[in-house]
Structures are given as structure tokens and as C-alpha cells.
Amino acid sequence: MKKLIQLIASIFIVISMTACSGKQPTNDTSTKTTETKQLLDLSGKWIQEIKKDEGYVAAEIRKDGQIGVFIILKNDEIPWTYWVGTYDAPKDSKDEYKWTSKNTYTGNGLMASNDKEKEFTYKDGKISFSYTIQGKTVTINLVRGDWDTKNIPSDAFSSSQDAKHTSENKQSTESTQNDFQPLEIRDYGWYLSNGKYLYYYVKIYNPNKNIAVRYPSFKLQARSSDGSLLGMNDQTLSIIYPEQEFIYGSQAFSVDDVPASVEFTRMDVKDRNRVNIKLLGSYEPLQVINTAVRSDKILGEVYNPNSDTYNSAMVVAICRDESGNFVKVGTDFISDVQAKSNTAFSMYAYDTSSFYSVEYYAYQW
């Protein structure tokens, strides 16, 4: 969740960097020339007219009739796909041009536009289009400029020369979405600390065989004996891979009465957060090893068996007493989880003598 918020904030800064500029000086139209004007050619690389260290918007217009617009963020190697659509090349030499691009993107980019069409305008050496994020719409101006296109996601562009293939891809994507099975809440538990702080854990399962779910969410509500709400909380997780579980635990909120019931409800998964596992590559679950329960803390290490290094990971410890009752949840977030390596974690815990067993889980975050 923190990562998603940071991502949106970074993109908001990038797309907000617009400038009010007048028309660029034009040549004296009274000067006669015998040169034959060439057809206006907009193909090539374009970058945001005004950019800062946080990043910038970039585009590539291909001669095969496609335009791709991407967001380049600092410290992110892979550009974020915003728009991939049709490009209708100008058929004359006029220095102004406008076309309506039809969305052809079949990938699962988190920041990809859901619009069916987008209008692009070329004037005074700039390509302009509108961008909306968090309810704010701004105009993005692009000028010709070089940028590294080799890291464009492989699923961004589809060949405009093979309409049948594109259509089949879309049908496959639609079929995948139609076959999607909802996430399942398989288990949960809660307790009160100091008589008023509600702690919980929840186990969510992804029953799909080929679809991973990004940013799955659930709602937690505590009610009194008369049915009135004592507190509520929405929580978003990172990713649940196909046929795997995600166990999460934390403090929820404070209550002024002992809840008569605590309810967990899964929230619907948006289409853009359903990702075919083929697009993600191989992944093995993180492993919690070398654990120890000390007098005032729980320690251990997370082993990352994958070839990728993760910016962060979450570790959760579910503690039970001798009767199997849920008595404590501990959570720690660790950073720079190196590939094929161990990363240490530590979480505070009191009265550890009451812990008969501890279950450990770790997930990329």
C-alpha cells in the first residue's frame, strides 16, 4: 500500500509539471521559397517539455502506426505504461495536426489508461494530450528528445500489421477476466490488547491457476452487541500469486467496548489488477529461517530464493498459546531484500513466555 501511494504521488508530481508558454517564433511567411515541403513526420522519440528529477513523460511514435506513452520515474528501471494506441500519420505537409488514437493496449500496466480513445494534437513543434490522475486533469506537452526505449515492457506494443493476432490477444484477455475466481478469506482471528486495541490476522487465498492479483484489498469491521460499528479499516496488500495464500496481521484500531463480532470482507478485484502469470515470470515464495523468540523480541531472517532483488518485504508472526488461542501478532517491514540472500528482521514482543507456537510468513511488499 505504501509503495502504491508513493508511486501515485511520484506520477502526480511528474504530470503536474506543465508550463504556460506562448507560441514559438515562426518564420516570416512572406518569404517565398521554391522548396517542396515534405510530409509531416511525427515518428520518433518525444519527451516531456518540462521535467524534474522525479521523472518525466516520454513517448515513442512508430512507423508501423502505433504510439506509446510512458512514465519514467527516478530509480525505476522499467517505464510505466500509460498509453499504447493507434497513430495515423499525416498525409500533408501542414505544421498542425490532430488525430484520435484508439487504445490497443492488451497488457496489465498498473498506470495504464482505461480510455478507449485519446486525442493528440501537434502544433508549434509539440505534441499535446490530456492526462488525468486523482481527479486532476492536466495537459502534457512533448517535444522531440532522446530517451532509452530498450526497457519498454515487452507487452506494451502489439504489431499493428497483425490485426488478427491482436484480436486474439484481446479475446484471450477477456476470457481470462471472465474466468476469474474471487479471492477467498480462509481464516482470521483477533484479540484486544490492554482492553481496547484490536489486533488481527487474516488469511486470503487466490484460487486462480494462472492469474496473480495485484493490490488485493479487504475490509475489517468490528460491531457491538447492538450491531453498531465500533471501528472499521480497509487494508491493501501487495500481490497474491496463483493458488497461494497471503497471511497478514496488524493492529486495526481502538475500541471503547469489547466487540461482539469482527467481520472480514474481501473487496472486488479490478480488471487491471488481474495479471496473467506468464507476464510476471517465475517466482518462489520467500522463506523465514533462523527464527528465535527472545524475552522482548522476535528475530529471524528472510531468505529470497528468487533471482530478483525486492525493494521491501513484510514479515508477520502469528503467536498462539498452549491451547491454540491467537494471542499476539508481530509485523516487520524490511528493505533491500537481496536475491539468493538472507535479510534479518526484528519485531518487538512482550510476555513472550506465553507463546507456545509461532507461525512465520514473508511476502514481497
Short mmCIF file of C-alpha atoms in Angstrom, two decimals:
data_model
loop_
_atom_site.label_atom_id
_atom_site.label_comp_id
_atom_site.label_asym_id
_atom_site.label_seq_id
_atom_site.Cartn_x
_atom_site.Cartn_y
_atom_site.Cartn_z
CA MET A 1 0.00 0.00 0.00
CA LYS A 2 2.80 2.40 0.90
CA LYS A 3 4.50 1.59 -2.37
CA LEU A 4 1.31 2.28 -4.35
CA ILE A 5 0.80 5.63 -2.59
CA GLN A 6 4.41 6.61 -3.28
CA LEU A 7 4.00 5.61 -6.91
CA ILE A 8 0.87 7.71 -7.38
CA ALA A 9 2.49 10.65 -5.60
CA SER A 10 5.55 10.47 -7.86
CA ILE A 11 3.44 10.32 -11.01
CA PHE A 12 1.29 13.19 -9.74
CA ILE A 13 4.43 15.33 -9.41
CA VAL A 14 5.62 14.35 -12.88
CA ILE A 15 2.39 15.09 -14.75
CA SER A 16 1.81 18.31 -12.80
CA MET A 17 4.97 19.87 -14.20
CA THR A 18 3.30 21.78 -17.02
CA ALA A 19 4.17 25.25 -18.19
CA CYS A 20 2.33 28.08 -19.78
CA SER A 21 4.27 29.03 -22.85
CA GLY A 22 3.37 31.14 -25.79
CA LYS A 23 3.76 30.19 -29.39
CA GLN A 24 7.27 29.71 -30.58
CA PRO A 25 8.55 32.27 -33.08
CA THR A 26 7.64 31.35 -36.60
CA ASN A 27 9.46 32.11 -39.80
CA ASP A 28 8.37 35.05 -41.88
CA THR A 29 5.65 33.57 -44.04
CA SER A 30 6.12 36.34 -46.55
CA THR A 31 9.47 34.83 -47.59
CA LYS A 32 8.93 32.88 -50.75
CA THR A 33 10.60 29.55 -51.27
CA THR A 34 10.76 27.13 -54.10
CA GLU A 35 11.47 24.15 -51.85
CA THR A 36 8.93 21.33 -51.85
CA LYS A 37 7.67 20.62 -48.34
CA GLN A 38 7.89 17.07 -47.08
CA LEU A 39 5.01 15.25 -45.45
CA LEU A 40 4.83 15.97 -41.73
CA ASP A 41 6.56 13.07 -39.96
CA LEU A 42 5.95 12.71 -36.21
CA SER A 43 7.60 9.31 -35.82
CA GLY A 44 10.46 9.02 -33.36
CA LYS A 45 11.11 9.79 -29.70
CA TRP A 46 9.44 12.50 -27.63
CA ILE A 47 9.95 13.68 -24.05
CA GLN A 48 8.07 15.94 -21.65
CA GLU A 49 8.85 19.59 -22.31
CA ILE A 50 9.41 20.34 -18.62
CA LYS A 51 10.79 17.65 -16.34
CA LYS A 52 12.44 17.34 -12.95
CA ASP A 53 14.50 14.79 -11.06
CA GLU A 54 11.39 12.80 -10.06
CA GLY A 55 10.88 11.75 -13.66
CA TYR A 56 9.12 12.66 -16.86
CA VAL A 57 6.67 11.52 -19.52
CA ALA A 58 8.10 10.08 -22.74
CA ALA A 59 6.62 8.74 -25.95
CA GLU A 60 7.63 6.75 -28.98
CA ILE A 61 5.77 7.01 -32.27
CA ARG A 62 6.45 4.07 -34.54
CA LYS A 63 6.22 3.99 -38.30
CA ASP A 64 4.04 0.89 -38.08
CA GLY A 65 1.17 3.07 -36.86
CA GLN A 66 1.49 2.94 -33.07
CA ILE A 67 2.16 5.44 -30.32
CA GLY A 68 3.28 4.53 -26.82
CA VAL A 69 3.31 6.95 -23.89
CA PHE A 70 5.29 6.02 -20.80
CA ILE A 71 6.17 7.46 -17.39
CA ILE A 72 9.86 7.37 -16.50
CA LEU A 73 10.40 7.55 -12.73
CA LYS A 74 13.67 8.01 -10.91
CA ASN A 75 15.11 4.72 -9.63
CA ASP A 76 12.65 2.66 -11.71
CA GLU A 77 14.38 0.73 -14.48
CA ILE A 78 11.17 -0.20 -16.30
CA PRO A 79 8.97 2.61 -17.70
CA TRP A 80 5.34 2.67 -16.54
CA THR A 81 2.98 2.19 -19.47
CA TYR A 82 0.30 4.88 -19.73
CA TRP A 83 -0.99 4.65 -23.29
CA VAL A 84 -0.49 2.43 -26.33
CA GLY A 85 -2.71 3.14 -29.30
CA THR A 86 -3.02 3.83 -32.99
CA TYR A 87 -1.11 6.56 -34.78
CA ASP A 88 -2.50 7.92 -38.04
CA ALA A 89 0.36 9.58 -39.90
CA PRO A 90 -0.28 12.99 -41.50
CA LYS A 91 -0.96 12.96 -45.22
CA ASP A 92 0.13 16.52 -45.95
CA SER A 93 2.86 18.99 -45.04
CA LYS A 94 0.84 21.23 -42.73
CA ASP A 95 2.58 22.13 -39.48
CA GLU A 96 -0.50 21.41 -37.37
CA TYR A 97 -2.09 18.01 -36.95
CA LYS A 98 -4.61 16.21 -34.77
CA TRP A 99 -5.59 12.57 -34.54
CA THR A 100 -7.69 10.33 -32.30
CA SER A 101 -5.73 7.35 -31.05
CA LYS A 102 -7.64 4.16 -30.33
CA ASN A 103 -6.47 2.15 -27.32
CA THR A 104 -4.79 -1.10 -28.41
CA TYR A 105 -3.05 -1.95 -25.15
CA THR A 106 -3.58 -5.57 -24.07
CA GLY A 107 -1.16 -5.63 -21.15
CA ASN A 108 -1.79 -5.19 -17.43
CA GLY A 109 0.06 -1.95 -16.65
CA LEU A 110 -0.95 -0.59 -13.26
CA MET A 111 -0.96 3.00 -14.51
CA ALA A 112 -2.35 2.30 -17.99
CA SER A 113 -5.29 4.43 -19.11
CA ASN A 114 -8.67 2.74 -19.42
CA ASP A 115 -9.90 5.27 -22.00
CA LYS A 116 -10.97 3.80 -25.32
CA GLU A 117 -9.71 6.82 -27.25
CA LYS A 118 -7.34 9.73 -26.68
CA GLU A 119 -6.85 12.88 -28.73
CA PHE A 120 -3.33 14.00 -29.61
CA THR A 121 -2.52 17.42 -31.09
CA TYR A 122 0.67 18.58 -32.83
CA LYS A 123 1.35 22.30 -33.02
CA ASP A 124 4.42 24.54 -32.79
CA GLY A 125 6.74 21.56 -32.55
CA LYS A 126 4.89 19.97 -29.63
CA ILE A 127 2.57 17.01 -29.18
CA SER A 128 -0.09 17.62 -26.52
CA PHE A 129 -2.63 15.39 -24.80
CA SER A 130 -4.62 15.36 -21.56
CA TYR A 131 -3.70 13.26 -18.51
CA THR A 132 -5.97 12.66 -15.52
CA ILE A 133 -4.83 11.37 -12.13
CA GLN A 134 -6.52 11.60 -8.72
CA GLY A 135 -9.30 13.73 -10.24
CA LYS A 136 -6.93 16.32 -11.72
CA THR A 137 -6.56 16.77 -15.48
CA VAL A 138 -3.54 18.50 -16.98
CA THR A 139 -2.15 18.95 -20.47
CA ILE A 140 1.13 17.20 -21.18
CA ASN A 141 3.40 18.79 -23.80
CA LEU A 142 6.01 16.65 -25.53
CA VAL A 143 8.94 17.84 -27.62
CA ARG A 144 11.41 15.84 -29.65
CA GLY A 145 14.12 14.36 -27.45
CA ASP A 146 16.09 11.19 -26.93
CA TRP A 147 15.32 8.59 -24.25
CA ASP A 148 16.20 4.95 -23.70
CA THR A 149 13.44 2.78 -25.17
CA LYS A 150 15.11 -0.59 -24.65
CA ASN A 151 13.35 -1.15 -21.30
CA ILE A 152 9.83 -0.61 -22.63
CA PRO A 153 7.73 -3.52 -21.26
CA SER A 154 7.59 -6.38 -23.73
CA ASP A 155 3.79 -6.46 -23.58
CA ALA A 156 3.38 -2.77 -24.41
CA PHE A 157 3.30 -2.75 -28.21
CA SER A 158 1.42 -5.24 -30.32
CA SER A 159 2.02 -5.47 -34.04
CA SER A 160 -0.40 -3.32 -36.00
CA GLN A 161 0.45 -5.49 -39.02
CA ASP A 162 -1.30 -8.48 -37.45
CA ALA A 163 -4.81 -7.38 -36.56
CA LYS A 164 -5.92 -10.96 -36.16
CA HIS A 165 -3.24 -11.63 -33.57
CA THR A 166 -4.21 -8.50 -31.64
CA SER A 167 -7.85 -9.51 -31.73
CA GLU A 168 -7.00 -12.98 -30.45
CA ASN A 169 -4.96 -11.44 -27.64
CA LYS A 170 -7.91 -9.29 -26.62
CA GLN A 171 -10.25 -12.27 -26.72
CA SER A 172 -7.80 -14.25 -24.59
CA THR A 173 -7.56 -11.40 -22.10
CA GLU A 174 -11.35 -11.09 -21.94
CA SER A 175 -11.63 -14.86 -21.46
CA THR A 176 -9.10 -14.72 -18.64
CA GLN A 177 -11.05 -11.96 -16.94
CA ASN A 178 -14.33 -13.83 -17.38
CA ASP A 179 -12.84 -16.99 -15.85
CA PHE A 180 -11.53 -15.13 -12.82
CA GLN A 181 -12.45 -16.67 -9.46
CA PRO A 182 -12.89 -14.32 -6.47
CA LEU A 183 -10.35 -14.36 -3.67
CA GLU A 184 -11.29 -16.35 -0.57
CA ILE A 185 -10.96 -15.41 3.09
CA ARG A 186 -9.99 -18.74 4.61
CA ASP A 187 -9.19 -17.86 8.20
CA TYR A 188 -8.88 -14.95 10.61
CA GLY A 189 -8.51 -14.15 14.28
CA TRP A 190 -8.41 -11.17 16.62
CA TYR A 191 -7.71 -10.13 20.19
CA LEU A 192 -7.74 -6.99 22.34
CA SER A 193 -4.57 -5.56 23.84
CA ASN A 194 -4.93 -3.51 27.02
CA GLY A 195 -8.67 -3.94 26.67
CA LYS A 196 -9.07 -1.53 23.76
CA TYR A 197 -6.57 -2.06 20.91
CA LEU A 198 -7.84 -4.55 18.36
CA TYR A 199 -5.21 -6.74 16.66
CA TYR A 200 -5.98 -9.28 13.96
CA TYR A 201 -4.70 -11.63 11.29
CA VAL A 202 -6.40 -12.76 8.09
CA LYS A 203 -5.62 -15.48 5.55
CA ILE A 204 -6.59 -14.75 1.93
CA TYR A 205 -6.35 -17.36 -0.83
CA ASN A 206 -6.11 -16.90 -4.60
CA PRO A 207 -7.87 -19.92 -6.21
CA ASN A 208 -6.94 -18.98 -9.78
CA LYS A 209 -4.44 -21.20 -11.58
CA ASN A 210 -2.94 -18.63 -13.95
CA ILE A 211 -3.88 -15.22 -12.56
CA ALA A 212 -1.98 -13.27 -9.93
CA VAL A 213 -3.77 -10.47 -8.09
CA ARG A 214 -2.03 -7.17 -7.50
CA TYR A 215 -3.13 -4.96 -4.62
CA PRO A 216 -5.83 -7.24 -3.17
CA SER A 217 -7.91 -5.49 -0.51
CA PHE A 218 -10.19 -6.40 2.34
CA LYS A 219 -12.43 -4.60 4.81
CA LEU A 220 -12.44 -5.15 8.58
CA GLN A 221 -15.42 -4.12 10.74
CA ALA A 222 -15.97 -4.54 14.48
CA ARG A 223 -19.52 -4.35 15.86
CA SER A 224 -21.04 -4.13 19.32
CA SER A 225 -23.84 -6.37 20.59
CA ASP A 226 -26.49 -3.98 19.23
CA GLY A 227 -24.99 -4.17 15.74
CA SER A 228 -23.47 -0.69 15.70
CA LEU A 229 -19.95 -0.17 14.40
CA LEU A 230 -17.08 0.14 16.84
CA GLY A 231 -14.47 0.62 14.13
CA MET A 232 -13.58 -0.19 10.54
CA ASN A 233 -10.49 -0.37 8.39
CA ASP A 234 -9.61 -1.04 4.74
CA GLN A 235 -6.30 -2.74 4.01
CA THR A 236 -4.50 -3.25 0.71
CA LEU A 237 -1.81 -5.91 0.27
CA SER A 238 0.90 -6.29 -2.38
CA ILE A 239 0.34 -9.36 -4.57
CA ILE A 240 -1.08 -12.88 -4.26
CA TYR A 241 0.29 -15.39 -6.74
CA PRO A 242 -1.92 -18.14 -8.25
CA GLU A 243 -3.08 -20.83 -5.81
CA GLN A 244 -1.20 -19.22 -2.94
CA GLU A 245 -2.19 -17.65 0.38
CA PHE A 246 -1.35 -14.30 1.88
CA ILE A 247 -1.42 -14.10 5.69
CA TYR A 248 -1.45 -10.56 7.02
CA GLY A 249 -1.72 -9.22 10.57
CA SER A 250 -1.57 -5.86 12.30
CA GLN A 251 -3.21 -3.51 14.77
CA ALA A 252 -6.52 -2.29 13.39
CA PHE A 253 -7.93 0.43 15.66
CA SER A 254 -9.00 1.13 19.23
CA VAL A 255 -12.49 0.33 20.52
CA ASP A 256 -14.41 1.51 23.57
CA ASP A 257 -16.19 -1.80 24.09
CA VAL A 258 -15.43 -5.48 23.56
CA PRO A 259 -16.64 -6.35 20.03
CA ALA A 260 -19.48 -8.83 19.75
CA SER A 261 -18.25 -9.64 16.24
CA VAL A 262 -15.38 -8.83 13.91
CA GLU A 263 -16.10 -9.24 10.21
CA PHE A 264 -13.66 -9.58 7.30
CA THR A 265 -14.89 -8.92 3.76
CA ARG A 266 -12.87 -9.21 0.57
CA MET A 267 -13.13 -6.30 -1.83
CA ASP A 268 -13.65 -6.80 -5.56
CA VAL A 269 -10.51 -7.08 -7.70
CA LYS A 270 -10.37 -4.62 -10.58
CA ASP A 271 -9.58 -5.99 -14.03
CA ARG A 272 -6.31 -4.07 -14.25
CA ASN A 273 -5.06 -5.82 -11.09
CA ARG A 274 -5.54 -9.29 -12.55
CA VAL A 275 -2.26 -10.35 -14.14
CA ASN A 276 -1.56 -13.44 -16.21
CA ILE A 277 1.30 -15.24 -14.51
CA LYS A 278 3.13 -15.50 -17.86
CA LEU A 279 3.74 -11.76 -17.71
CA LEU A 280 5.37 -11.93 -14.29
CA GLY A 281 7.93 -14.66 -14.76
CA SER A 282 8.88 -17.31 -12.23
CA TYR A 283 8.56 -16.65 -8.51
CA GLU A 284 9.24 -18.71 -5.41
CA PRO A 285 7.77 -17.71 -2.01
CA LEU A 286 10.07 -16.00 0.47
CA GLN A 287 11.23 -18.22 3.33
CA VAL A 288 11.51 -17.32 7.04
CA ILE A 289 14.51 -19.04 8.64
CA ASN A 290 16.75 -18.91 11.72
CA THR A 291 13.95 -17.63 13.96
CA ALA A 292 14.22 -17.03 17.70
CA VAL A 293 11.83 -15.79 20.40
CA ARG A 294 13.68 -13.72 22.99
CA SER A 295 12.37 -12.14 26.19
CA ASP A 296 11.26 -8.95 24.45
CA LYS A 297 11.53 -9.58 20.72
CA ILE A 298 11.12 -12.00 17.82
CA LEU A 299 14.00 -12.27 15.39
CA GLY A 300 14.90 -14.16 12.26
CA GLU A 301 15.90 -13.90 8.64
CA VAL A 302 14.07 -13.89 5.32
CA TYR A 303 15.64 -15.90 2.52
CA ASN A 304 14.88 -14.74 -1.02
CA PRO A 305 15.26 -17.75 -3.38
CA ASN A 306 14.50 -15.67 -6.47
CA SER A 307 16.92 -14.08 -8.92
CA ASP A 308 15.30 -10.66 -8.39
CA THR A 309 16.08 -8.28 -5.53
CA TYR A 310 13.00 -6.72 -3.90
CA ASN A 311 12.84 -3.19 -2.54
CA SER A 312 10.91 -4.35 0.51
CA ALA A 313 9.21 -7.31 2.15
CA MET A 314 6.79 -7.84 5.01
CA VAL A 315 7.23 -10.42 7.77
CA VAL A 316 4.35 -11.44 10.03
CA ALA A 317 4.48 -13.66 13.13
CA ILE A 318 1.28 -15.28 14.44
CA CYS A 319 1.72 -16.33 18.09
CA ARG A 320 -0.52 -18.82 19.92
CA ASP A 321 -0.74 -20.12 23.46
CA GLU A 322 -0.75 -23.76 24.52
CA SER A 323 -4.50 -24.01 23.82
CA GLY A 324 -4.04 -22.72 20.28
CA ASN A 325 -5.54 -19.31 21.00
CA PHE A 326 -4.29 -16.37 18.97
CA VAL A 327 -2.51 -14.11 21.48
CA LYS A 328 -0.04 -11.96 19.55
CA VAL A 329 0.74 -10.69 16.05
CA GLY A 330 4.03 -9.10 15.11
CA THR A 331 4.84 -7.34 11.85
CA ASP A 332 8.09 -6.02 10.44
CA PHE A 333 8.98 -4.43 7.12
CA ILE A 334 12.46 -4.98 5.75
CA SER A 335 14.16 -3.30 2.81
CA ASP A 336 16.67 -4.28 0.12
CA VAL A 337 15.81 -7.97 0.08
CA GLN A 338 18.71 -9.26 -1.99
CA ALA A 339 18.36 -12.18 -4.40
CA LYS A 340 19.62 -15.56 -3.14
CA SER A 341 20.43 -13.98 0.24
CA ASN A 342 19.20 -13.65 3.83
CA THR A 343 17.81 -10.41 5.26
CA ALA A 344 17.40 -10.05 9.03
CA PHE A 345 14.24 -8.85 10.78
CA SER A 346 13.30 -8.00 14.37
CA MET A 347 9.93 -7.19 15.94
CA TYR A 348 9.12 -6.13 19.49
CA ALA A 349 7.13 -8.57 21.61
CA TYR A 350 6.22 -8.59 25.30
CA ASP A 351 5.35 -11.53 27.57
CA THR A 352 6.87 -13.98 25.13
CA SER A 353 6.72 -16.69 27.79
CA SER A 354 3.05 -17.18 26.88
CA PHE A 355 3.93 -18.12 23.29
CA TYR A 356 3.63 -21.86 22.76
CA SER A 357 3.99 -21.68 18.97
CA VAL A 358 4.82 -19.02 16.38
CA GLU A 359 3.93 -19.15 12.68
CA TYR A 360 6.05 -17.06 10.31
CA TYR A 361 5.20 -15.69 6.87
CA ALA A 362 7.00 -13.33 4.49
CA TYR A 363 5.92 -11.62 1.27
CA GLN A 364 7.33 -9.09 -1.14
CA TRP A 365 5.83 -5.68 -0.41
#
